[in-house]
Amino acid sequence: MSSRERILIVEDEQHLADGLRFNLEAEGYQVHTVETGEAALDLLTPSPQALPAFDVVILDVMLPAKDGFTVVSELRQAGQFIPTLLLTARGRPEDVLEGFAAGADDYLPKPFELSILIARIRGLLRRKQWLHSKAAPKPEPRESFVFGDKSVHFDLLELRAGGKTYPLTLMEASILRYLIEHEGKATSRKAMLEEVWGLRQDTDTRAIDNFIVRLRRYLEDDPANPRHLVTVRGIGYRFVAVPKDR
Ligand code: CA
């Protein structure tokens, strides 16, 4: 890891952008600010071969032209899966779910405490490292996991199923990795929120369900009748690598 992690802030309110830059630089981060989603897209999607210039994006939802939801969605469509935290105006569940559906990795409702933002940034950086870690503390390091005719490639952030390749966001890959590491066991939404996202309170556990719906679309032959990502009533979910009656 580089000594100074690089953060891109996309925020049109100059005083907020300046304040964030000042405080994050004081924390030792390298910070660049832009005022529009278009400028962020120019910086983050220069060409598929270009090295990523940033480690984390802090993206305001309320921007003058393209809003934050659109920007993160276009980043993902362009194959750019940089960890992205959305700053939402309110913590409304529908805003949160729209952000996650667009491909955001985390969110923070405005106004927020600086210490909370820094904790979330650290969380995104840690998850990025954990995801790529060769020495995971859990059962065994699995950069790829193959089940039947399907496979997940954590190093590439890809899921291959039914002859198709689906790019995963960092958060999708992290949740899937957590479920795979607990293969065959019921895993609670709360455990996923705490251990995968580092969220301990004030979080709607239904946010997890939205991720499961998306993951099922990728890896289930019939998403309405899931066999790999099985609902465990009253608890959460269980990952089953090889369904029994096959
Ligand atoms: Ca704004």
PDB file of N, CA, C and O in Angstrom, residues 92-162:
ATOM      1  N   ARG A  92     -32.685   8.699   4.256  1.00  0.00           N
ATOM      2  CA  ARG A  92     -33.905   7.960   3.934  1.00  0.00           C
ATOM      3  C   ARG A  92     -33.553   6.598   3.348  1.00  0.00           C
ATOM      4  O   ARG A  92     -32.668   6.509   2.485  1.00  0.00           O
ATOM      5  N   PRO A  93     -34.248   5.545   3.778  1.00  0.00           N
ATOM      6  CA  PRO A  93     -33.930   4.216   3.238  1.00  0.00           C
ATOM      7  C   PRO A  93     -33.969   4.171   1.720  1.00  0.00           C
ATOM      8  O   PRO A  93     -33.125   3.549   1.093  1.00  0.00           O
ATOM      9  N   GLU A  94     -34.916   4.893   1.091  1.00  0.00           N
ATOM     10  CA  GLU A  94     -35.003   4.826  -0.371  1.00  0.00           C
ATOM     11  C   GLU A  94     -33.797   5.489  -1.045  1.00  0.00           C
ATOM     12  O   GLU A  94     -33.356   5.034  -2.099  1.00  0.00           O
ATOM     13  N   ASP A  95     -33.231   6.546  -0.404  1.00  0.00           N
ATOM     14  CA  ASP A  95     -32.007   7.143  -0.939  1.00  0.00           C
ATOM     15  C   ASP A  95     -30.842   6.165  -0.830  1.00  0.00           C
ATOM     16  O   ASP A  95     -30.027   6.033  -1.739  1.00  0.00           O
ATOM     17  N   VAL A  96     -30.782   5.507   0.331  1.00  0.00           N
ATOM     18  CA  VAL A  96     -29.710   4.554   0.568  1.00  0.00           C
ATOM     19  C   VAL A  96     -29.792   3.419  -0.444  1.00  0.00           C
ATOM     20  O   VAL A  96     -28.796   3.035  -1.070  1.00  0.00           O
ATOM     21  N   LEU A  97     -31.003   2.905  -0.619  1.00  0.00           N
ATOM     22  CA  LEU A  97     -31.164   1.783  -1.541  1.00  0.00           C
ATOM     23  C   LEU A  97     -30.892   2.206  -2.982  1.00  0.00           C
ATOM     24  O   LEU A  97     -30.303   1.450  -3.743  1.00  0.00           O
ATOM     25  N   GLU A  98     -31.286   3.429  -3.346  1.00  0.00           N
ATOM     26  CA  GLU A  98     -30.995   3.903  -4.703  1.00  0.00           C
ATOM     27  C   GLU A  98     -29.485   4.013  -4.908  1.00  0.00           C
ATOM     28  O   GLU A  98     -28.962   3.665  -5.961  1.00  0.00           O
ATOM     29  N   GLY A  99     -28.795   4.486  -3.868  1.00  0.00           N
ATOM     30  CA  GLY A  99     -27.339   4.591  -3.948  1.00  0.00           C
ATOM     31  C   GLY A  99     -26.673   3.243  -4.117  1.00  0.00           C
ATOM     32  O   GLY A  99     -25.784   3.061  -4.950  1.00  0.00           O
ATOM     33  N   PHE A 100     -27.136   2.268  -3.334  1.00  0.00           N
ATOM     34  CA  PHE A 100     -26.552   0.932  -3.432  1.00  0.00           C
ATOM     35  C   PHE A 100     -26.905   0.283  -4.769  1.00  0.00           C
ATOM     36  O   PHE A 100     -26.103  -0.421  -5.365  1.00  0.00           O
ATOM     37  N   ALA A 101     -28.144   0.534  -5.227  1.00  0.00           N
ATOM     38  CA  ALA A 101     -28.553  -0.030  -6.515  1.00  0.00           C
ATOM     39  C   ALA A 101     -27.696   0.552  -7.640  1.00  0.00           C
ATOM     40  O   ALA A 101     -27.384  -0.123  -8.611  1.00  0.00           O
ATOM     41  N   ALA A 102     -27.293   1.820  -7.496  1.00  0.00           N
ATOM     42  CA  ALA A 102     -26.455   2.457  -8.515  1.00  0.00           C
ATOM     43  C   ALA A 102     -25.018   1.940  -8.461  1.00  0.00           C
ATOM     44  O   ALA A 102     -24.263   2.122  -9.406  1.00  0.00           O
ATOM     45  N   GLY A 103     -24.652   1.285  -7.341  1.00  0.00           N
ATOM     46  CA  GLY A 103     -23.310   0.712  -7.259  1.00  0.00           C
ATOM     47  C   GLY A 103     -22.409   1.364  -6.221  1.00  0.00           C
ATOM     48  O   GLY A 103     -21.207   1.116  -6.206  1.00  0.00           O
ATOM     49  N   ALA A 104     -22.993   2.193  -5.340  1.00  0.00           N
ATOM     50  CA  ALA A 104     -22.177   2.797  -4.280  1.00  0.00           C
ATOM     51  C   ALA A 104     -21.765   1.728  -3.275  1.00  0.00           C
ATOM     52  O   ALA A 104     -22.440   0.706  -3.129  1.00  0.00           O
ATOM     53  N   ASP A 105     -20.663   1.967  -2.589  1.00  0.00           N
ATOM     54  CA  ASP A 105     -20.172   1.001  -1.608  1.00  0.00           C
ATOM     55  C   ASP A 105     -20.591   1.360  -0.191  1.00  0.00           C
ATOM     56  O   ASP A 105     -20.637   0.503   0.677  1.00  0.00           O
ATOM     57  N   ASP A 106     -20.844   2.615   0.053  1.00  0.00           N
ATOM     58  CA  ASP A 106     -21.208   3.054   1.397  1.00  0.00           C
ATOM     59  C   ASP A 106     -21.892   4.414   1.248  1.00  0.00           C
ATOM     60  O   ASP A 106     -21.870   5.011   0.171  1.00  0.00           O
ATOM     61  N   TYR A 107     -22.502   4.895   2.320  1.00  0.00           N
ATOM     62  CA  TYR A 107     -23.151   6.197   2.266  1.00  0.00           C
ATOM     63  C   TYR A 107     -23.072   6.826   3.636  1.00  0.00           C
ATOM     64  O   TYR A 107     -22.860   6.149   4.648  1.00  0.00           O
ATOM     65  N   LEU A 108     -23.246   8.140   3.651  1.00  0.00           N
ATOM     66  CA  LEU A 108     -23.270   8.875   4.910  1.00  0.00           C
ATOM     67  C   LEU A 108     -24.265  10.019   4.734  1.00  0.00           C
ATOM     68  O   LEU A 108     -24.161  10.798   3.791  1.00  0.00           O
ATOM     69  N   PRO A 109     -25.273  10.102   5.613  1.00  0.00           N
ATOM     70  CA  PRO A 109     -26.213  11.223   5.505  1.00  0.00           C
ATOM     71  C   PRO A 109     -25.593  12.520   6.011  1.00  0.00           C
ATOM     72  O   PRO A 109     -24.864  12.513   7.008  1.00  0.00           O
ATOM     73  N   LYS A 110     -25.883  13.621   5.295  1.00  0.00           N
ATOM     74  CA  LYS A 110     -25.456  14.959   5.738  1.00  0.00           C
ATOM     75  C   LYS A 110     -26.474  15.490   6.743  1.00  0.00           C
ATOM     76  O   LYS A 110     -27.667  15.255   6.557  1.00  0.00           O
ATOM     77  N   PRO A 111     -26.106  16.253   7.755  1.00  0.00           N
ATOM     78  CA  PRO A 111     -24.724  16.550   8.127  1.00  0.00           C
ATOM     79  C   PRO A 111     -24.108  15.359   8.873  1.00  0.00           C
ATOM     80  O   PRO A 111     -24.818  14.566   9.470  1.00  0.00           O
ATOM     81  N   PHE A 112     -22.793  15.277   8.811  1.00  0.00           N
ATOM     82  CA  PHE A 112     -22.130  14.148   9.463  1.00  0.00           C
ATOM     83  C   PHE A 112     -20.981  14.653  10.327  1.00  0.00           C
ATOM     84  O   PHE A 112     -20.484  15.766  10.146  1.00  0.00           O
ATOM     85  N   GLU A 113     -20.596  13.825  11.252  1.00  0.00           N
ATOM     86  CA  GLU A 113     -19.424  14.118  12.083  1.00  0.00           C
ATOM     87  C   GLU A 113     -18.186  13.733  11.281  1.00  0.00           C
ATOM     88  O   GLU A 113     -18.154  12.660  10.661  1.00  0.00           O
ATOM     89  N   LEU A 114     -17.168  14.570  11.314  1.00  0.00           N
ATOM     90  CA  LEU A 114     -15.936  14.276  10.583  1.00  0.00           C
ATOM     91  C   LEU A 114     -15.345  12.926  10.998  1.00  0.00           C
ATOM     92  O   LEU A 114     -14.878  12.151  10.172  1.00  0.00           O
ATOM     93  N   SER A 115     -15.397  12.648  12.304  1.00  0.00           N
ATOM     94  CA  SER A 115     -14.810  11.389  12.792  1.00  0.00           C
ATOM     95  C   SER A 115     -15.513  10.177  12.184  1.00  0.00           C
ATOM     96  O   SER A 115     -14.887   9.156  11.921  1.00  0.00           O
ATOM     97  N   ILE A 116     -16.821  10.318  11.927  1.00  0.00           N
ATOM     98  CA  ILE A 116     -17.570   9.209  11.326  1.00  0.00           C
ATOM     99  C   ILE A 116     -17.136   9.030   9.873  1.00  0.00           C
ATOM    100  O   ILE A 116     -16.918   7.914   9.401  1.00  0.00           O
ATOM    101  N   LEU A 117     -16.980  10.161   9.148  1.00  0.00           N
ATOM    102  CA  LEU A 117     -16.525  10.068   7.758  1.00  0.00           C
ATOM    103  C   LEU A 117     -15.150   9.401   7.694  1.00  0.00           C
ATOM    104  O   LEU A 117     -14.918   8.526   6.850  1.00  0.00           O
ATOM    105  N   ILE A 118     -14.262   9.794   8.574  1.00  0.00           N
ATOM    106  CA  ILE A 118     -12.910   9.216   8.558  1.00  0.00           C
ATOM    107  C   ILE A 118     -12.967   7.716   8.855  1.00  0.00           C
ATOM    108  O   ILE A 118     -12.285   6.913   8.215  1.00  0.00           O
ATOM    109  N   ALA A 119     -13.834   7.334   9.789  1.00  0.00           N
ATOM    110  CA  ALA A 119     -13.983   5.904  10.105  1.00  0.00           C
ATOM    111  C   ALA A 119     -14.490   5.138   8.880  1.00  0.00           C
ATOM    112  O   ALA A 119     -14.029   4.033   8.583  1.00  0.00           O
ATOM    113  N   ARG A 120     -15.428   5.745   8.153  1.00  0.00           N
ATOM    114  CA  ARG A 120     -15.967   5.080   6.956  1.00  0.00           C
ATOM    115  C   ARG A 120     -14.900   4.970   5.863  1.00  0.00           C
ATOM    116  O   ARG A 120     -14.818   3.979   5.152  1.00  0.00           O
ATOM    117  N   ILE A 121     -14.104   6.025   5.697  1.00  0.00           N
ATOM    118  CA  ILE A 121     -13.024   5.987   4.696  1.00  0.00           C
ATOM    119  C   ILE A 121     -12.048   4.871   5.049  1.00  0.00           C
ATOM    120  O   ILE A 121     -11.653   4.075   4.201  1.00  0.00           O
ATOM    121  N   ARG A 122     -11.683   4.810   6.324  1.00  0.00           N
ATOM    122  CA  ARG A 122     -10.776   3.731   6.761  1.00  0.00           C
ATOM    123  C   ARG A 122     -11.398   2.374   6.491  1.00  0.00           C
ATOM    124  O   ARG A 122     -10.716   1.429   6.104  1.00  0.00           O
ATOM    125  N   GLY A 123     -12.704   2.285   6.730  1.00  0.00           N
ATOM    126  CA  GLY A 123     -13.407   1.022   6.480  1.00  0.00           C
ATOM    127  C   GLY A 123     -13.318   0.615   5.012  1.00  0.00           C
ATOM    128  O   GLY A 123     -13.033  -0.538   4.704  1.00  0.00           O
ATOM    129  N   LEU A 124     -13.529   1.577   4.115  1.00  0.00           N
ATOM    130  CA  LEU A 124     -13.465   1.275   2.677  1.00  0.00           C
ATOM    131  C   LEU A 124     -12.057   0.851   2.276  1.00  0.00           C
ATOM    132  O   LEU A 124     -11.874  -0.079   1.500  1.00  0.00           O
ATOM    133  N   LEU A 125     -11.061   1.537   2.809  1.00  0.00           N
ATOM    134  CA  LEU A 125      -9.668   1.194   2.486  1.00  0.00           C
ATOM    135  C   LEU A 125      -9.309  -0.179   3.050  1.00  0.00           C
ATOM    136  O   LEU A 125      -8.637  -0.969   2.401  1.00  0.00           O
ATOM    137  N   ARG A 126      -9.803  -0.468   4.274  1.00  0.00           N
ATOM    138  CA  ARG A 126      -9.514  -1.748   4.918  1.00  0.00           C
ATOM    139  C   ARG A 126     -10.191  -2.887   4.150  1.00  0.00           C
ATOM    140  O   ARG A 126      -9.600  -3.924   3.926  1.00  0.00           O
ATOM    141  N   ARG A 127     -11.432  -2.637   3.725  1.00  0.00           N
ATOM    142  CA  ARG A 127     -12.138  -3.693   2.991  1.00  0.00           C
ATOM    143  C   ARG A 127     -11.447  -3.952   1.660  1.00  0.00           C
ATOM    144  O   ARG A 127     -11.365  -5.085   1.215  1.00  0.00           O
ATOM    145  N   LYS A 128     -10.949  -2.888   1.056  1.00  0.00           N
ATOM    146  CA  LYS A 128     -10.239  -3.041  -0.213  1.00  0.00           C
ATOM    147  C   LYS A 128      -9.012  -3.934  -0.001  1.00  0.00           C
ATOM    148  O   LYS A 128      -8.735  -4.822  -0.792  1.00  0.00           O
ATOM    149  N   GLN A 129      -8.308  -3.680   1.108  1.00  0.00           N
ATOM    150  CA  GLN A 129      -7.127  -4.486   1.398  1.00  0.00           C
ATOM    151  C   GLN A 129      -7.511  -5.907   1.763  1.00  0.00           C
ATOM    152  O   GLN A 129      -6.889  -6.867   1.337  1.00  0.00           O
ATOM    153  N   TRP A 130      -8.586  -6.033   2.565  1.00  0.00           N
ATOM    154  CA  TRP A 130      -9.050  -7.348   2.999  1.00  0.00           C
ATOM    155  C   TRP A 130      -9.448  -8.194   1.796  1.00  0.00           C
ATOM    156  O   TRP A 130      -9.122  -9.370   1.695  1.00  0.00           O
ATOM    157  N   LEU A 131     -10.157  -7.522   0.849  1.00  0.00           N
ATOM    158  CA  LEU A 131     -10.636  -8.236  -0.324  1.00  0.00           C
ATOM    159  C   LEU A 131      -9.479  -8.774  -1.149  1.00  0.00           C
ATOM    160  O   LEU A 131      -9.559  -9.834  -1.734  1.00  0.00           O
ATOM    161  N   HIS A 132      -8.391  -8.029  -1.191  1.00  0.00           N
ATOM    162  CA  HIS A 132      -7.248  -8.433  -2.004  1.00  0.00           C
ATOM    163  C   HIS A 132      -6.180  -9.155  -1.175  1.00  0.00           C
ATOM    164  O   HIS A 132      -5.161  -9.550  -1.704  1.00  0.00           O
ATOM    165  N   SER A 133      -6.486  -9.322   0.109  1.00  0.00           N
ATOM    166  CA  SER A 133      -5.497  -9.903   1.004  1.00  0.00           C
ATOM    167  C   SER A 133      -5.174 -11.348   0.626  1.00  0.00           C
ATOM    168  O   SER A 133      -6.056 -12.134   0.315  1.00  0.00           O
ATOM    169  N   LYS A 134      -3.906 -11.671   0.662  1.00  0.00           N
ATOM    170  CA  LYS A 134      -3.497 -13.053   0.367  1.00  0.00           C
ATOM    171  C   LYS A 134      -3.517 -13.890   1.646  1.00  0.00           C
ATOM    172  O   LYS A 134      -3.382 -15.086   1.609  1.00  0.00           O
ATOM    173  N   ALA A 135      -3.645 -13.246   2.774  1.00  0.00           N
ATOM    174  CA  ALA A 135      -3.590 -13.976   4.038  1.00  0.00           C
ATOM    175  C   ALA A 135      -4.813 -13.646   4.886  1.00  0.00           C
ATOM    176  O   ALA A 135      -4.724 -13.079   5.954  1.00  0.00           O
ATOM    177  N   ALA A 136      -5.984 -13.998   4.355  1.00  0.00           N
ATOM    178  CA  ALA A 136      -7.217 -13.734   5.098  1.00  0.00           C
ATOM    179  C   ALA A 136      -7.220 -14.564   6.382  1.00  0.00           C
ATOM    180  O   ALA A 136      -6.802 -15.712   6.376  1.00  0.00           O
ATOM    181  N   PRO A 137      -7.665 -13.991   7.486  1.00  0.00           N
ATOM    182  CA  PRO A 137      -7.647 -14.715   8.748  1.00  0.00           C
ATOM    183  C   PRO A 137      -8.726 -15.807   8.832  1.00  0.00           C
ATOM    184  O   PRO A 137      -8.666 -16.671   9.661  1.00  0.00           O
ATOM    185  N   LYS A 138      -9.706 -15.754   7.944  1.00  0.00           N
ATOM    186  CA  LYS A 138     -10.798 -16.725   7.937  1.00  0.00           C
ATOM    187  C   LYS A 138     -10.310 -18.067   7.369  1.00  0.00           C
ATOM    188  O   LYS A 138      -9.142 -18.186   7.021  1.00  0.00           O
ATOM    189  N   PRO A 139     -11.151 -19.103   7.262  1.00  0.00           N
ATOM    190  CA  PRO A 139     -10.717 -20.452   6.925  1.00  0.00           C
ATOM    191  C   PRO A 139      -9.521 -20.581   5.979  1.00  0.00           C
ATOM    192  O   PRO A 139      -8.525 -21.179   6.318  1.00  0.00           O
ATOM    193  N   GLU A 140      -9.634 -20.027   4.769  1.00  0.00           N
ATOM    194  CA  GLU A 140      -8.497 -20.074   3.862  1.00  0.00           C
ATOM    195  C   GLU A 140      -8.623 -18.939   2.857  1.00  0.00           C
ATOM    196  O   GLU A 140      -9.723 -18.512   2.533  1.00  0.00           O
ATOM    197  N   PRO A 141      -7.509 -18.444   2.388  1.00  0.00           N
ATOM    198  CA  PRO A 141      -7.613 -17.369   1.406  1.00  0.00           C
ATOM    199  C   PRO A 141      -8.189 -17.911   0.106  1.00  0.00           C
ATOM    200  O   PRO A 141      -7.777 -18.955  -0.379  1.00  0.00           O
ATOM    201  N   ARG A 142      -9.172 -17.236  -0.410  1.00  0.00           N
ATOM    202  CA  ARG A 142      -9.792 -17.689  -1.657  1.00  0.00           C
ATOM    203  C   ARG A 142      -9.876 -16.509  -2.593  1.00  0.00           C
ATOM    204  O   ARG A 142     -10.803 -15.717  -2.528  1.00  0.00           O
ATOM    205  N   GLU A 143      -8.921 -16.396  -3.487  1.00  0.00           N
ATOM    206  CA  GLU A 143      -8.995 -15.320  -4.466  1.00  0.00           C
ATOM    207  C   GLU A 143     -10.013 -15.675  -5.532  1.00  0.00           C
ATOM    208  O   GLU A 143     -10.618 -14.808  -6.131  1.00  0.00           O
ATOM    209  N   SER A 144     -10.180 -16.995  -5.774  1.00  0.00           N
ATOM    210  CA  SER A 144     -11.250 -17.443  -6.644  1.00  0.00           C
ATOM    211  C   SER A 144     -12.007 -18.529  -5.916  1.00  0.00           C
ATOM    212  O   SER A 144     -11.427 -19.284  -5.139  1.00  0.00           O
ATOM    213  N   PHE A 145     -13.290 -18.602  -6.142  1.00  0.00           N
ATOM    214  CA  PHE A 145     -14.089 -19.659  -5.553  1.00  0.00           C
ATOM    215  C   PHE A 145     -14.972 -20.226  -6.655  1.00  0.00           C
ATOM    216  O   PHE A 145     -15.725 -19.503  -7.293  1.00  0.00           O
ATOM    217  N   VAL A 146     -14.826 -21.548  -6.889  1.00  0.00           N
ATOM    218  CA  VAL A 146     -15.558 -22.189  -7.973  1.00  0.00           C
ATOM    219  C   VAL A 146     -16.637 -23.080  -7.377  1.00  0.00           C
ATOM    220  O   VAL A 146     -16.368 -23.848  -6.454  1.00  0.00           O
ATOM    221  N   PHE A 147     -17.853 -22.945  -7.848  1.00  0.00           N
ATOM    222  CA  PHE A 147     -18.924 -23.845  -7.422  1.00  0.00           C
ATOM    223  C   PHE A 147     -19.760 -24.201  -8.644  1.00  0.00           C
ATOM    224  O   PHE A 147     -20.364 -23.342  -9.273  1.00  0.00           O
ATOM    225  N   GLY A 148     -19.758 -25.519  -8.970  1.00  0.00           N
ATOM    226  CA  GLY A 148     -20.453 -25.965 -10.175  1.00  0.00           C
ATOM    227  C   GLY A 148     -19.872 -25.270 -11.394  1.00  0.00           C
ATOM    228  O   GLY A 148     -18.658 -25.186 -11.552  1.00  0.00           O
ATOM    229  N   ASP A 149     -20.751 -24.717 -12.227  1.00  0.00           N
ATOM    230  CA  ASP A 149     -20.289 -24.046 -13.440  1.00  0.00           C
ATOM    231  C   ASP A 149     -20.099 -22.552 -13.205  1.00  0.00           C
ATOM    232  O   ASP A 149     -20.008 -21.771 -14.141  1.00  0.00           O
ATOM    233  N   LYS A 150     -20.066 -22.168 -11.915  1.00  0.00           N
ATOM    234  CA  LYS A 150     -19.957 -20.754 -11.581  1.00  0.00           C
ATOM    235  C   LYS A 150     -18.661 -20.469 -10.831  1.00  0.00           C
ATOM    236  O   LYS A 150     -18.113 -21.364 -10.193  1.00  0.00           O
ATOM    237  N   SER A 151     -18.218 -19.249 -10.912  1.00  0.00           N
ATOM    238  CA  SER A 151     -17.007 -18.907 -10.171  1.00  0.00           C
ATOM    239  C   SER A 151     -17.001 -17.417  -9.820  1.00  0.00           C
ATOM    240  O   SER A 151     -17.550 -16.594 -10.547  1.00  0.00           O
ATOM    241  N   VAL A 152     -16.400 -17.140  -8.663  1.00  0.00           N
ATOM    242  CA  VAL A 152     -16.229 -15.761  -8.231  1.00  0.00           C
ATOM    243  C   VAL A 152     -14.735 -15.485  -8.197  1.00  0.00           C
ATOM    244  O   VAL A 152     -13.967 -16.301  -7.685  1.00  0.00           O
ATOM    245  N   HIS A 153     -14.325 -14.362  -8.749  1.00  0.00           N
ATOM    246  CA  HIS A 153     -12.905 -13.998  -8.780  1.00  0.00           C
ATOM    247  C   HIS A 153     -12.756 -12.691  -8.017  1.00  0.00           C
ATOM    248  O   HIS A 153     -13.033 -11.618  -8.557  1.00  0.00           O
ATOM    249  N   PHE A 154     -12.322 -12.841  -6.763  1.00  0.00           N
ATOM    250  CA  PHE A 154     -12.275 -11.674  -5.888  1.00  0.00           C
ATOM    251  C   PHE A 154     -11.194 -10.687  -6.319  1.00  0.00           C
ATOM    252  O   PHE A 154     -11.336  -9.487  -6.135  1.00  0.00           O
ATOM    253  N   ASP A 155     -10.112 -11.201  -6.892  1.00  0.00           N
ATOM    254  CA  ASP A 155      -9.046 -10.299  -7.327  1.00  0.00           C
ATOM    255  C   ASP A 155      -9.493  -9.453  -8.524  1.00  0.00           C
ATOM    256  O   ASP A 155      -9.077  -8.314  -8.686  1.00  0.00           O
ATOM    257  N   LEU A 156     -10.365 -10.009  -9.352  1.00  0.00           N
ATOM    258  CA  LEU A 156     -10.835  -9.284 -10.541  1.00  0.00           C
ATOM    259  C   LEU A 156     -12.173  -8.591 -10.318  1.00  0.00           C
ATOM    260  O   LEU A 156     -12.639  -7.849 -11.187  1.00  0.00           O
ATOM    261  N   LEU A 157     -12.797  -8.840  -9.153  1.00  0.00           N
ATOM    262  CA  LEU A 157     -14.159  -8.352  -8.887  1.00  0.00           C
ATOM    263  C   LEU A 157     -15.103  -8.794 -10.000  1.00  0.00           C
ATOM    264  O   LEU A 157     -15.792  -7.980 -10.629  1.00  0.00           O
ATOM    265  N   GLU A 158     -15.111 -10.118 -10.219  1.00  0.00           N
ATOM    266  CA  GLU A 158     -15.954 -10.683 -11.267  1.00  0.00           C
ATOM    267  C   GLU A 158     -16.671 -11.923 -10.765  1.00  0.00           C
ATOM    268  O   GLU A 158     -16.116 -12.695  -9.979  1.00  0.00           O
ATOM    269  N   LEU A 159     -17.877 -12.115 -11.266  1.00  0.00           N
ATOM    270  CA  LEU A 159     -18.603 -13.353 -11.020  1.00  0.00           C
ATOM    271  C   LEU A 159     -18.952 -13.920 -12.389  1.00  0.00           C
ATOM    272  O   LEU A 159     -19.456 -13.195 -13.254  1.00  0.00           O
ATOM    273  N   ARG A 160     -18.626 -15.185 -12.602  1.00  0.00           N
ATOM    274  CA  ARG A 160     -18.934 -15.801 -13.891  1.00  0.00           C
ATOM    275  C   ARG A 160     -19.997 -16.878 -13.685  1.00  0.00           C
ATOM    276  O   ARG A 160     -19.833 -17.750 -12.821  1.00  0.00           O
ATOM    277  N   ALA A 161     -21.057 -16.786 -14.440  1.00  0.00           N
ATOM    278  CA  ALA A 161     -22.152 -17.741 -14.325  1.00  0.00           C
ATOM    279  C   ALA A 161     -22.921 -17.764 -15.627  1.00  0.00           C
ATOM    280  O   ALA A 161     -23.130 -16.720 -16.250  1.00  0.00           O
ATOM    281  N   GLY A 162     -23.325 -18.964 -16.050  1.00  0.00           N
ATOM    282  CA  GLY A 162     -24.141 -19.091 -17.255  1.00  0.00           C
ATOM    283  C   GLY A 162     -23.490 -18.480 -18.483  1.00  0.00           C
ATOM    284  O   GLY A 162     -24.181 -17.901 -19.323  1.00  0.00           O
TER     285      GLY A 162
END
